[in-house]
Coordinates of C-alpha atoms and ligand atoms in Angstrom, one line a residue:
X70 CA -8.6 -4.3 17.8
X71 CA -11.3 -1.7 18.3
X72 CA -14.1 -0.6 16.0
X73 CA -15.9 2.7 15.9
X74 CA -18.7 3.1 13.5
X75 CA -19.7 6.4 12.1
X76 CA -23.4 7.2 11.6
X77 CA -24.9 5.1 8.8
X78 CA -24.8 6.4 5.2
X79 CA -26.8 5.4 2.2
X80 CA -25.5 2.6 0.0
X81 CA -22.4 3.9 -1.7
X82 CA -20.4 2.7 -4.8
X83 CA -16.9 1.4 -4.4
X84 CA -15.6 4.7 -5.8
X85 CA -17.7 6.7 -3.3
X86 CA -16.3 4.6 -0.5
X87 CA -12.8 5.4 -1.7
X88 CA -13.7 9.1 -1.6
X89 CA -15.1 8.8 1.9
X90 CA -12.0 7.1 3.3
X91 CA -9.7 9.5 1.4
X92 CA -11.3 12.4 3.0
X93 CA -11.4 10.7 6.4
X94 CA -7.6 10.3 6.3
X95 CA -7.2 14.1 6.5
X96 CA -7.6 14.0 10.2
X97 CA -4.3 12.1 10.5
X98 CA -2.3 14.7 8.6
X99 CA -0.3 16.8 11.0
X100 CA -0.4 20.5 10.1
X101 CA 3.1 22.0 9.5
X102 CA 4.5 18.6 8.6
X103 CA 5.4 16.5 5.6
X104 CA 3.0 13.6 5.0
X105 CA 3.9 10.2 3.4
X106 CA 1.7 9.4 0.5
X107 CA 1.0 6.0 -1.1
X108 CA -0.2 5.0 -4.5
X109 CA -3.4 3.8 -6.1
X110 CA -7.0 4.8 -6.8
X111 CA -7.9 5.2 -3.1
X112 CA -4.8 7.3 -2.5
X113 CA -5.8 9.5 -5.5
X114 CA -8.9 10.4 -3.5
X115 CA -6.8 11.2 -0.5
X116 CA -4.4 13.4 -2.6
X117 CA -7.4 15.3 -4.0
X118 CA -8.7 15.8 -0.4
X119 CA -5.2 16.8 0.7
X120 CA -5.1 19.6 -1.8
X121 CA -7.9 21.3 0.2
X122 CA -5.4 21.7 3.1
X123 CA -2.2 22.2 1.1
X124 CA -1.5 25.5 2.7
X125 CA -1.4 23.9 6.1
X126 CA 1.3 21.3 5.3
X127 CA 4.9 21.5 4.2
X128 CA 4.4 18.9 1.5
X129 CA 4.6 15.2 0.9
X130 CA 7.0 12.3 0.4
X131 CA 5.6 10.2 -2.5
X132 CA 5.8 6.5 -3.2
X133 CA 5.5 6.6 -7.0
X134 CA 5.9 8.7 -10.1
X135 CA 2.1 8.6 -10.5
X136 CA 1.4 10.0 -7.0
X137 CA 4.2 12.6 -7.4
X138 CA 2.7 13.8 -10.7
X139 CA -0.8 14.1 -9.1
X140 CA 0.6 15.9 -6.0
X141 CA 2.5 18.4 -8.0
X142 CA -0.4 19.0 -10.4
X143 CA -2.4 20.0 -7.3
X144 CA 0.3 22.3 -6.0
X145 CA 1.5 20.1 -3.2
X146 CA 5.4 20.2 -2.9
X147 CA 7.0 16.8 -3.1
X148 CA 10.2 16.0 -1.1
X149 CA 12.7 13.2 -1.7
X150 CA 12.9 10.6 1.0
X151 CA 16.5 11.5 1.6
X152 CA 15.6 15.1 2.4
X153 CA 13.5 14.2 5.4
X154 CA 13.9 12.1 8.5
X155 CA 11.0 10.6 10.3
X156 CA 7.4 11.1 9.0
X157 CA 4.6 11.2 11.5
X158 CA 2.2 9.4 9.2
X159 CA 2.0 7.4 5.9
X160 CA -1.3 7.1 4.2
X161 CA -1.8 4.3 1.6
X162 CA -4.3 1.8 0.3
X163 CA -4.0 -2.0 0.2
X164 CA -5.0 -4.9 -1.9
X165 CA -5.8 -6.9 1.2
X166 CA -5.8 -6.3 5.0
X167 CA -6.3 -8.8 7.7
X168 CA -7.6 -8.5 11.3
X169 CA -4.1 -7.7 12.6
X170 CA -3.3 -4.9 10.1
X171 CA -1.0 -7.1 7.9
X172 CA -1.5 -6.2 4.3
X173 CA -0.8 -7.3 0.7
X174 CA 0.2 -4.4 -1.5
X175 CA 1.6 -3.8 -4.9
X176 CA -1.4 -4.1 -7.2
X177 CA -0.2 -0.7 -8.6
X178 CA 3.4 -1.9 -8.8
X179 CA 4.6 0.7 -6.3
X180 CA 5.3 -1.7 -3.4
X181 CA 9.0 -1.0 -3.0
X182 CA 8.8 2.7 -2.6
X183 CA 5.6 2.2 -0.5
X184 CA 7.5 0.0 1.9
X185 CA 10.4 2.5 2.0
X186 CA 8.2 5.4 2.9
X187 CA 6.1 3.3 5.3
X188 CA 9.3 2.3 7.1
X189 CA 10.2 6.0 7.5
X190 CA 6.9 6.8 9.1
X191 CA 5.7 6.4 12.7
X192 CA 2.3 5.2 11.7
X193 CA 0.7 3.6 8.7
X194 CA -2.9 4.6 8.1
X195 CA -4.5 2.2 5.6
X196 CA -7.5 3.5 3.6
X197 CA -9.6 0.9 1.9
X198 CA -13.1 -0.1 1.0
X199 CA -14.4 -3.2 2.8
X200 CA -13.8 -5.5 -0.2
X201 CA -10.1 -5.5 0.9
X202 CA -10.8 -7.0 4.3
X203 CA -9.7 -10.7 4.5
X204 CA -9.4 -13.3 7.2
X205 CA -6.1 -14.6 5.9
X206 CA -3.8 -13.0 3.3
X207 CA -3.7 -14.8 -0.1
X208 CA -6.9 -14.1 -2.0
X209 CA -5.3 -11.3 -4.1
X210 CA -2.3 -12.4 -6.3
X211 CA 0.8 -11.5 -4.3
X212 CA 3.0 -8.9 -6.0
X213 CA 6.7 -9.3 -5.7
X214 CA 9.1 -6.9 -7.3
X215 CA 12.2 -8.7 -8.7
X216 CA 15.4 -8.2 -10.5
X217 CA 14.6 -9.4 -14.1
X218 CA 17.5 -11.9 -14.3
X219 CA 16.1 -13.7 -11.3
X220 CA 12.5 -14.1 -12.5
X221 CA 12.6 -17.7 -13.7
X222 CA 14.5 -18.9 -10.6
X223 CA 12.0 -17.1 -8.3
X224 CA 9.1 -18.6 -10.2
X225 CA 10.5 -22.0 -9.5
X226 CA 11.0 -21.2 -5.8
X227 CA 7.3 -20.0 -5.5
X228 CA 6.2 -23.2 -7.2
X229 CA 8.0 -25.3 -4.5
X230 CA 5.9 -23.3 -2.0
X231 CA 2.7 -24.2 -3.9
X232 CA 2.4 -20.9 -5.7
X233 CA 2.0 -20.0 -9.3
X234 CA 4.1 -17.0 -10.2
X235 CA 3.7 -15.0 -13.4
X236 CA 5.6 -12.0 -14.7
X237 CA 3.2 -9.1 -14.8
X238 CA 2.8 -7.8 -18.4
X239 CA 2.0 -4.4 -19.9
X240 CA 0.8 -5.2 -23.4
X241 CA 3.0 -8.0 -24.6
X242 CA 6.1 -7.1 -22.6
X243 CA 7.0 -7.3 -18.9
X244 CA 5.7 -4.3 -16.9
X245 CA 8.7 -2.2 -15.8
X246 CA 8.4 -0.6 -12.3
X247 CA 9.5 3.0 -11.3
X248 CA 12.7 1.3 -10.2
X249 CA 13.4 -0.4 -13.5
X250 CA 12.4 -3.9 -12.2
X251 CA 9.7 -6.5 -12.9
X252 CA 6.7 -7.7 -10.9
X253 CA 5.8 -11.3 -10.3
X254 CA 2.1 -12.0 -9.3
X255 CA 1.8 -15.1 -7.3
X256 CA -1.5 -17.0 -6.9
X257 CA -2.2 -20.1 -4.8
X258 CA -0.6 -19.0 -1.6
X259 CA -2.2 -18.7 1.8
X260 CA -0.1 -16.5 4.1
X261 CA -0.9 -17.7 7.6
X262 CA 2.2 -16.2 9.2
X263 CA 2.8 -12.9 7.4
X264 CA 5.9 -11.9 9.5
X265 CA 7.7 -15.3 8.8
X266 CA 6.6 -15.2 5.1
X267 CA 7.9 -11.6 4.6
X268 CA 11.2 -12.4 6.4
X269 CA 11.7 -15.6 4.3
X270 CA 10.9 -14.3 0.8
X271 CA 12.6 -11.0 1.3
X272 CA 15.9 -12.9 1.6
X273 CA 15.6 -14.8 -1.7
X274 CA 18.3 -13.5 -4.1
X275 CA 16.7 -11.3 -6.7
X276 CA 13.7 -10.3 -4.6
X277 CA 13.6 -6.5 -4.3
X278 CA 10.4 -6.3 -2.3
X279 CA 7.7 -8.8 -1.4
X280 CA 4.1 -7.3 -1.2
X281 CA 3.4 -8.7 2.3
X282 CA 3.5 -5.7 4.7
X283 CA 3.8 -7.4 8.1
X284 CA 6.9 -5.5 9.5
X285 CA 5.3 -2.3 8.2
X286 CA 1.7 -3.2 9.0
X287 CA -1.1 -0.7 9.5
X288 CA -1.6 0.9 12.9
X289 CA -5.0 2.2 11.8
X290 CA -7.4 1.2 9.0
X291 CA -10.1 3.5 7.8
X292 CA -12.5 1.1 6.2
X293 CA -15.2 2.3 3.9
X294 CA -18.4 0.2 4.6
X295 CA -22.1 0.4 3.8
X296 CA -22.5 1.9 7.3
X297 CA -19.8 4.6 6.8
X298 CA -16.1 4.8 7.7
X299 CA -15.1 2.2 10.3
X300 CA -11.9 3.1 12.2
X301 CA -10.0 0.0 13.1
X302 CA -6.9 0.3 15.3
X303 CA -4.4 -2.5 15.8
Ligands
5RP288 C1 -0.1 0.1 -5.2 C2 -0.8 -0.4 -4.0 C3 -2.2 0.1 -3.7 O1 -2.2 0.6 -2.4 C4 -3.1 -1.1 -3.8 O2 -3.0 -1.7 -5.1 C5 -4.6 -0.6 -3.6 O3 -4.9 0.2 -4.7 P1 -6.4 0.8 -4.9 O4 -6.6 1.8 -3.9 O5 -6.3 1.3 -6.3 O6 -7.3 -0.4 -4.8 O7 -0.3 -1.2 -3.2 O8 1.1 -0.5 -5.4

């Protein structure tokens, strides 16, 4: 792991740090190509920055309806995953990232499409403010997209592991993802072996996607800090 600090900047708000890393990610966008785009408030900053170079790229593959709408509103063409082969880069945020580039994702309920686009990309560039950096994954409730009929069985399975899983709600009803499924948020877990955890939970019947990104971990993290954007490579 290597760190490169940029020159120090005055104390910035979390929102300003997100803008900073969103802009910094532009240097990973390959002119003439299609870029993989994640979801969330940090990615929204990246999308806004990407609009400034929209004439230099073919377009984007998006990981959610929300990102697609933002990209299109800014005049950036959006391609379906099935229309493209390998992407050179996927740029997305994270809810947590550890010292090896493993992440927890899905706070915005877009984890399944995020993992699909990440798997299609040669490198994952994570953009995050430094509140997302953790020693061990497990501080943020772990999102898991599930088939609704399996929800109660999966809640029991997480409980055997020591976790407390709850169906994510929107108002009084379960939140329904872009894929028509539900999200479980699991607290009380410490993920010491992200690869083994992802492999195990991914195989439970009814799990669509677990929010641990170990197989699709970040190759680079642009971390917004009080002293500027730190580039961490794994
Ligand atoms: C969405 C995600 C986001 O990348 C994650 O929740 C971080 O979001 P934000 O940039 O808003 O903090 O995984 O499913």
